Amino acid sequence: MGWLNIASLLLGLVAWFLPIIYLLRKNKTNWGQFAIVSMLACAIALICQIRYTQYLVAIEDFSALMDTAQAVTVSAITLLSITVLLNIFTFTRTKRHTII
């Protein structure tokens, strides 16, 4: 089940890098597709963490659960906040370029 943590990390990075990649592109089309994939990657990363927590409860590894609960909470809040902010920033930059 350790692969859930790796999957969560990789999907979190995808969620952050997609808006950045979109901003670096010369062709500024299909913003919605990038945003949807970015938010889906964020959601799946969070689901992986929830599933890993469920796994720790199922195997009754409460010491690991208590050790990681705070870090998982902070990481989840950070992942979601930065993903949303990056997508909002990308949206505003895209709309500004299409208006001008």
PDB file of C-alpha atoms in Angstrom:
ATOM      1  CA  MET A   1       0.000   0.000   0.000  1.00  0.00           C
ATOM      2  CA  GLY A   2       3.025   2.295  -0.006  1.00  0.00           C
ATOM      3  CA  TRP A   3       2.307   2.972  -3.668  1.00  0.00           C
ATOM      4  CA  LEU A   4      -0.650   5.130  -2.571  1.00  0.00           C
ATOM      5  CA  ASN A   5       1.745   7.673  -1.073  1.00  0.00           C
ATOM      6  CA  ILE A   6       3.860   7.709  -4.236  1.00  0.00           C
ATOM      7  CA  ALA A   7       0.765   8.031  -6.425  1.00  0.00           C
ATOM      8  CA  SER A   8      -0.493  10.866  -4.243  1.00  0.00           C
ATOM      9  CA  LEU A   9       2.814  12.711  -4.541  1.00  0.00           C
ATOM     10  CA  LEU A  10       3.032  12.276  -8.313  1.00  0.00           C
ATOM     11  CA  LEU A  11      -0.584  13.285  -8.883  1.00  0.00           C
ATOM     12  CA  GLY A  12      -0.103  16.321  -6.661  1.00  0.00           C
ATOM     13  CA  LEU A  13       2.866  17.387  -8.776  1.00  0.00           C
ATOM     14  CA  VAL A  14       0.816  16.885 -11.941  1.00  0.00           C
ATOM     15  CA  ALA A  15      -1.939  19.054 -10.450  1.00  0.00           C
ATOM     16  CA  TRP A  16       0.583  21.841  -9.817  1.00  0.00           C
ATOM     17  CA  PHE A  17       2.575  21.592 -13.045  1.00  0.00           C
ATOM     18  CA  LEU A  18      -0.334  21.512 -15.495  1.00  0.00           C
ATOM     19  CA  PRO A  19      -1.335  25.168 -14.956  1.00  0.00           C
ATOM     20  CA  ILE A  20       2.335  26.182 -15.158  1.00  0.00           C
ATOM     21  CA  ILE A  21       2.805  24.238 -18.390  1.00  0.00           C
ATOM     22  CA  TYR A  22      -0.314  25.884 -19.789  1.00  0.00           C
ATOM     23  CA  LEU A  23       1.049  29.346 -19.000  1.00  0.00           C
ATOM     24  CA  LEU A  24       4.346  28.526 -20.731  1.00  0.00           C
ATOM     25  CA  ARG A  25       2.621  27.375 -23.923  1.00  0.00           C
ATOM     26  CA  LYS A  26       2.454  29.724 -26.872  1.00  0.00           C
ATOM     27  CA  ASN A  27      -0.916  28.375 -28.017  1.00  0.00           C
ATOM     28  CA  LYS A  28      -3.337  29.410 -25.246  1.00  0.00           C
ATOM     29  CA  THR A  29      -6.272  27.196 -26.173  1.00  0.00           C
ATOM     30  CA  ASN A  30      -8.041  24.440 -24.222  1.00  0.00           C
ATOM     31  CA  TRP A  31      -7.570  26.064 -20.807  1.00  0.00           C
ATOM     32  CA  GLY A  32     -10.631  24.185 -19.528  1.00  0.00           C
ATOM     33  CA  GLN A  33      -9.112  20.809 -20.315  1.00  0.00           C
ATOM     34  CA  PHE A  34      -5.909  21.655 -18.450  1.00  0.00           C
ATOM     35  CA  ALA A  35      -7.883  22.940 -15.457  1.00  0.00           C
ATOM     36  CA  ILE A  36     -10.122  19.879 -15.313  1.00  0.00           C
ATOM     37  CA  VAL A  37      -7.187  17.472 -15.490  1.00  0.00           C
ATOM     38  CA  SER A  38      -5.337  19.514 -12.866  1.00  0.00           C
ATOM     39  CA  MET A  39      -8.282  19.428 -10.455  1.00  0.00           C
ATOM     40  CA  LEU A  40      -8.888  15.724 -11.137  1.00  0.00           C
ATOM     41  CA  ALA A  41      -5.238  14.957 -10.373  1.00  0.00           C
ATOM     42  CA  CYS A  42      -5.605  16.890  -7.115  1.00  0.00           C
ATOM     43  CA  ALA A  43      -8.802  15.026  -6.210  1.00  0.00           C
ATOM     44  CA  ILE A  44      -7.298  11.613  -6.968  1.00  0.00           C
ATOM     45  CA  ALA A  45      -4.187  12.497  -4.929  1.00  0.00           C
ATOM     46  CA  LEU A  46      -6.418  13.332  -1.976  1.00  0.00           C
ATOM     47  CA  ILE A  47      -8.386  10.109  -2.464  1.00  0.00           C
ATOM     48  CA  CYS A  48      -5.103   8.158  -2.371  1.00  0.00           C
ATOM     49  CA  GLN A  49      -4.300   9.728   1.000  1.00  0.00           C
ATOM     50  CA  ILE A  50      -7.769   8.980   2.344  1.00  0.00           C
ATOM     51  CA  ARG A  51      -7.468   5.386   1.160  1.00  0.00           C
ATOM     52  CA  TYR A  52      -4.042   5.067   2.797  1.00  0.00           C
ATOM     53  CA  THR A  53      -5.480   6.352   6.074  1.00  0.00           C
ATOM     54  CA  GLN A  54      -8.283   3.802   5.747  1.00  0.00           C
ATOM     55  CA  TYR A  55      -5.655   1.108   5.212  1.00  0.00           C
ATOM     56  CA  LEU A  56      -3.802   2.127   8.388  1.00  0.00           C
ATOM     57  CA  VAL A  57      -7.055   1.887  10.345  1.00  0.00           C
ATOM     58  CA  ALA A  58      -7.850  -1.506   8.808  1.00  0.00           C
ATOM     59  CA  ILE A  59      -4.503  -2.977   9.852  1.00  0.00           C
ATOM     60  CA  GLU A  60      -4.844  -1.225  13.229  1.00  0.00           C
ATOM     61  CA  ASP A  61      -1.556   0.632  12.903  1.00  0.00           C
ATOM     62  CA  PHE A  62      -2.715   3.460  15.118  1.00  0.00           C
ATOM     63  CA  SER A  63       0.781   4.616  15.979  1.00  0.00           C
ATOM     64  CA  ALA A  64       1.509   5.302  12.292  1.00  0.00           C
ATOM     65  CA  LEU A  65      -1.871   6.964  11.983  1.00  0.00           C
ATOM     66  CA  MET A  66      -1.179   9.255  14.933  1.00  0.00           C
ATOM     67  CA  ASP A  67       2.325  10.057  13.658  1.00  0.00           C
ATOM     68  CA  THR A  68       1.170  11.037  10.167  1.00  0.00           C
ATOM     69  CA  ALA A  69      -2.262  12.590  10.760  1.00  0.00           C
ATOM     70  CA  GLN A  70      -1.005  16.162  11.167  1.00  0.00           C
ATOM     71  CA  ALA A  71       1.342  15.964   8.170  1.00  0.00           C
ATOM     72  CA  VAL A  72      -1.358  14.481   5.948  1.00  0.00           C
ATOM     73  CA  THR A  73      -3.801  17.214   6.961  1.00  0.00           C
ATOM     74  CA  VAL A  74      -1.334  20.018   6.260  1.00  0.00           C
ATOM     75  CA  SER A  75      -0.290  18.404   2.977  1.00  0.00           C
ATOM     76  CA  ALA A  76      -3.888  18.012   1.820  1.00  0.00           C
ATOM     77  CA  ILE A  77      -4.735  21.627   2.622  1.00  0.00           C
ATOM     78  CA  THR A  78      -1.572  22.830   0.879  1.00  0.00           C
ATOM     79  CA  LEU A  79      -2.190  20.688  -2.201  1.00  0.00           C
ATOM     80  CA  LEU A  80      -5.770  21.834  -2.597  1.00  0.00           C
ATOM     81  CA  SER A  81      -5.031  25.506  -1.901  1.00  0.00           C
ATOM     82  CA  ILE A  82      -2.111  25.789  -4.304  1.00  0.00           C
ATOM     83  CA  THR A  83      -3.922  23.850  -7.028  1.00  0.00           C
ATOM     84  CA  VAL A  84      -6.967  26.109  -6.816  1.00  0.00           C
ATOM     85  CA  LEU A  85      -4.840  29.268  -6.716  1.00  0.00           C
ATOM     86  CA  LEU A  86      -2.747  28.170  -9.706  1.00  0.00           C
ATOM     87  CA  ASN A  87      -5.874  27.414 -11.722  1.00  0.00           C
ATOM     88  CA  ILE A  88      -7.455  30.759 -10.782  1.00  0.00           C
ATOM     89  CA  PHE A  89      -4.242  32.575 -11.751  1.00  0.00           C
ATOM     90  CA  THR A  90      -4.123  30.694 -15.055  1.00  0.00           C
ATOM     91  CA  PHE A  91      -7.776  31.522 -15.705  1.00  0.00           C
ATOM     92  CA  THR A  92      -7.274  35.238 -15.062  1.00  0.00           C
ATOM     93  CA  ARG A  93      -4.156  35.347 -17.239  1.00  0.00           C
ATOM     94  CA  THR A  94      -5.960  33.500 -20.036  1.00  0.00           C
ATOM     95  CA  LYS A  95      -8.990  35.803 -19.906  1.00  0.00           C
ATOM     96  CA  ARG A  96      -6.775  38.912 -19.855  1.00  0.00           C
ATOM     97  CA  HIS A  97      -4.941  37.761 -23.008  1.00  0.00           C
ATOM     98  CA  THR A  98      -8.129  36.930 -24.878  1.00  0.00           C
ATOM     99  CA  ILE A  99      -9.706  40.308 -24.083  1.00  0.00           C
ATOM    100  CA  ILE A 100      -6.697  42.363 -25.193  1.00  0.00           C
TER     101      ILE A 100
END
